[in-house]
JSON list of C-alpha atoms in Angstrom, two decimals:
[
{"chain": "D", "resi": 1, "resn": "MET", "atom": "CA", "xyz": [-22.31, 7.77, 11.36]},
{"chain": "D", "resi": 2, "resn": "GLY", "atom": "CA", "xyz": [-23.16, 9.69, 8.23]},
{"chain": "D", "resi": 3, "resn": "GLU", "atom": "CA", "xyz": [-21.82, 13.02, 9.54]},
{"chain": "D", "resi": 4, "resn": "ARG", "atom": "CA", "xyz": [-18.68, 14.76, 8.25]},
{"chain": "D", "resi": 5, "resn": "LEU", "atom": "CA", "xyz": [-15.49, 13.36, 9.79]},
{"chain": "D", "resi": 6, "resn": "PRO", "atom": "CA", "xyz": [-14.10, 15.64, 12.53]},
{"chain": "D", "resi": 7, "resn": "GLU", "atom": "CA", "xyz": [-10.70, 17.34, 12.22]},
{"chain": "D", "resi": 8, "resn": "THR", "atom": "CA", "xyz": [-9.23, 14.72, 14.62]},
{"chain": "D", "resi": 9, "resn": "ALA", "atom": "CA", "xyz": [-9.40, 12.20, 11.85]},
{"chain": "D", "resi": 10, "resn": "THR", "atom": "CA", "xyz": [-6.23, 13.55, 10.36]},
{"chain": "D", "resi": 11, "resn": "ALA", "atom": "CA", "xyz": [-4.42, 13.13, 13.69]},
{"chain": "D", "resi": 12, "resn": "THR", "atom": "CA", "xyz": [-5.58, 9.50, 13.77]},
{"chain": "D", "resi": 13, "resn": "TRP", "atom": "CA", "xyz": [-4.05, 8.89, 10.30]},
{"chain": "D", "resi": 14, "resn": "ALA", "atom": "CA", "xyz": [-0.75, 10.62, 11.41]},
{"chain": "D", "resi": 15, "resn": "THR", "atom": "CA", "xyz": [-0.57, 8.48, 14.57]},
{"chain": "D", "resi": 16, "resn": "GLY", "atom": "CA", "xyz": [-1.17, 5.36, 12.52]},
{"chain": "D", "resi": 17, "resn": "LEU", "atom": "CA", "xyz": [1.47, 6.37, 10.02]},
{"chain": "D", "resi": 18, "resn": "ILE", "atom": "CA", "xyz": [4.05, 7.06, 12.75]},
{"chain": "D", "resi": 19, "resn": "GLY", "atom": "CA", "xyz": [3.20, 3.68, 14.28]},
{"chain": "D", "resi": 20, "resn": "LEU", "atom": "CA", "xyz": [3.72, 1.97, 10.94]},
{"chain": "D", "resi": 21, "resn": "VAL", "atom": "CA", "xyz": [7.04, 3.67, 10.41]},
{"chain": "D", "resi": 22, "resn": "GLY", "atom": "CA", "xyz": [8.17, 2.74, 13.91]},
{"chain": "D", "resi": 23, "resn": "THR", "atom": "CA", "xyz": [7.21, -0.89, 13.39]},
{"chain": "D", "resi": 24, "resn": "LEU", "atom": "CA", "xyz": [9.09, -1.06, 10.08]},
{"chain": "D", "resi": 25, "resn": "SER", "atom": "CA", "xyz": [12.12, 0.62, 11.58]},
{"chain": "D", "resi": 26, "resn": "GLY", "atom": "CA", "xyz": [12.15, -1.85, 14.47]},
{"chain": "D", "resi": 27, "resn": "ALA", "atom": "CA", "xyz": [11.76, -4.81, 12.10]},
{"chain": "D", "resi": 28, "resn": "GLY", "atom": "CA", "xyz": [14.58, -3.48, 9.91]},
{"chain": "D", "resi": 29, "resn": "LEU", "atom": "CA", "xyz": [16.90, -3.01, 12.92]},
{"chain": "D", "resi": 30, "resn": "HIS", "atom": "CA", "xyz": [16.10, -6.50, 14.09]},
{"chain": "D", "resi": 31, "resn": "PHE", "atom": "CA", "xyz": [17.00, -8.09, 10.70]},
{"chain": "D", "resi": 32, "resn": "LEU", "atom": "CA", "xyz": [20.19, -6.04, 10.35]},
{"chain": "D", "resi": 33, "resn": "ARG", "atom": "CA", "xyz": [21.41, -7.11, 13.79]},
{"chain": "D", "resi": 34, "resn": "LYS", "atom": "CA", "xyz": [20.50, -10.73, 12.99]},
{"chain": "D", "resi": 35, "resn": "LYS", "atom": "CA", "xyz": [22.61, -10.61, 9.83]},
{"chain": "D", "resi": 36, "resn": "LYS", "atom": "CA", "xyz": [25.87, -9.81, 11.61]}
]
């Protein structure tokens, strides 16, 4: 547990960021369609 984080930790953050952006984009599209 106390070891240095492996290089793959960066990929995990990138994946999480992509997922977050995708979720926000989906929510935004949903609200835009609901408005019309």
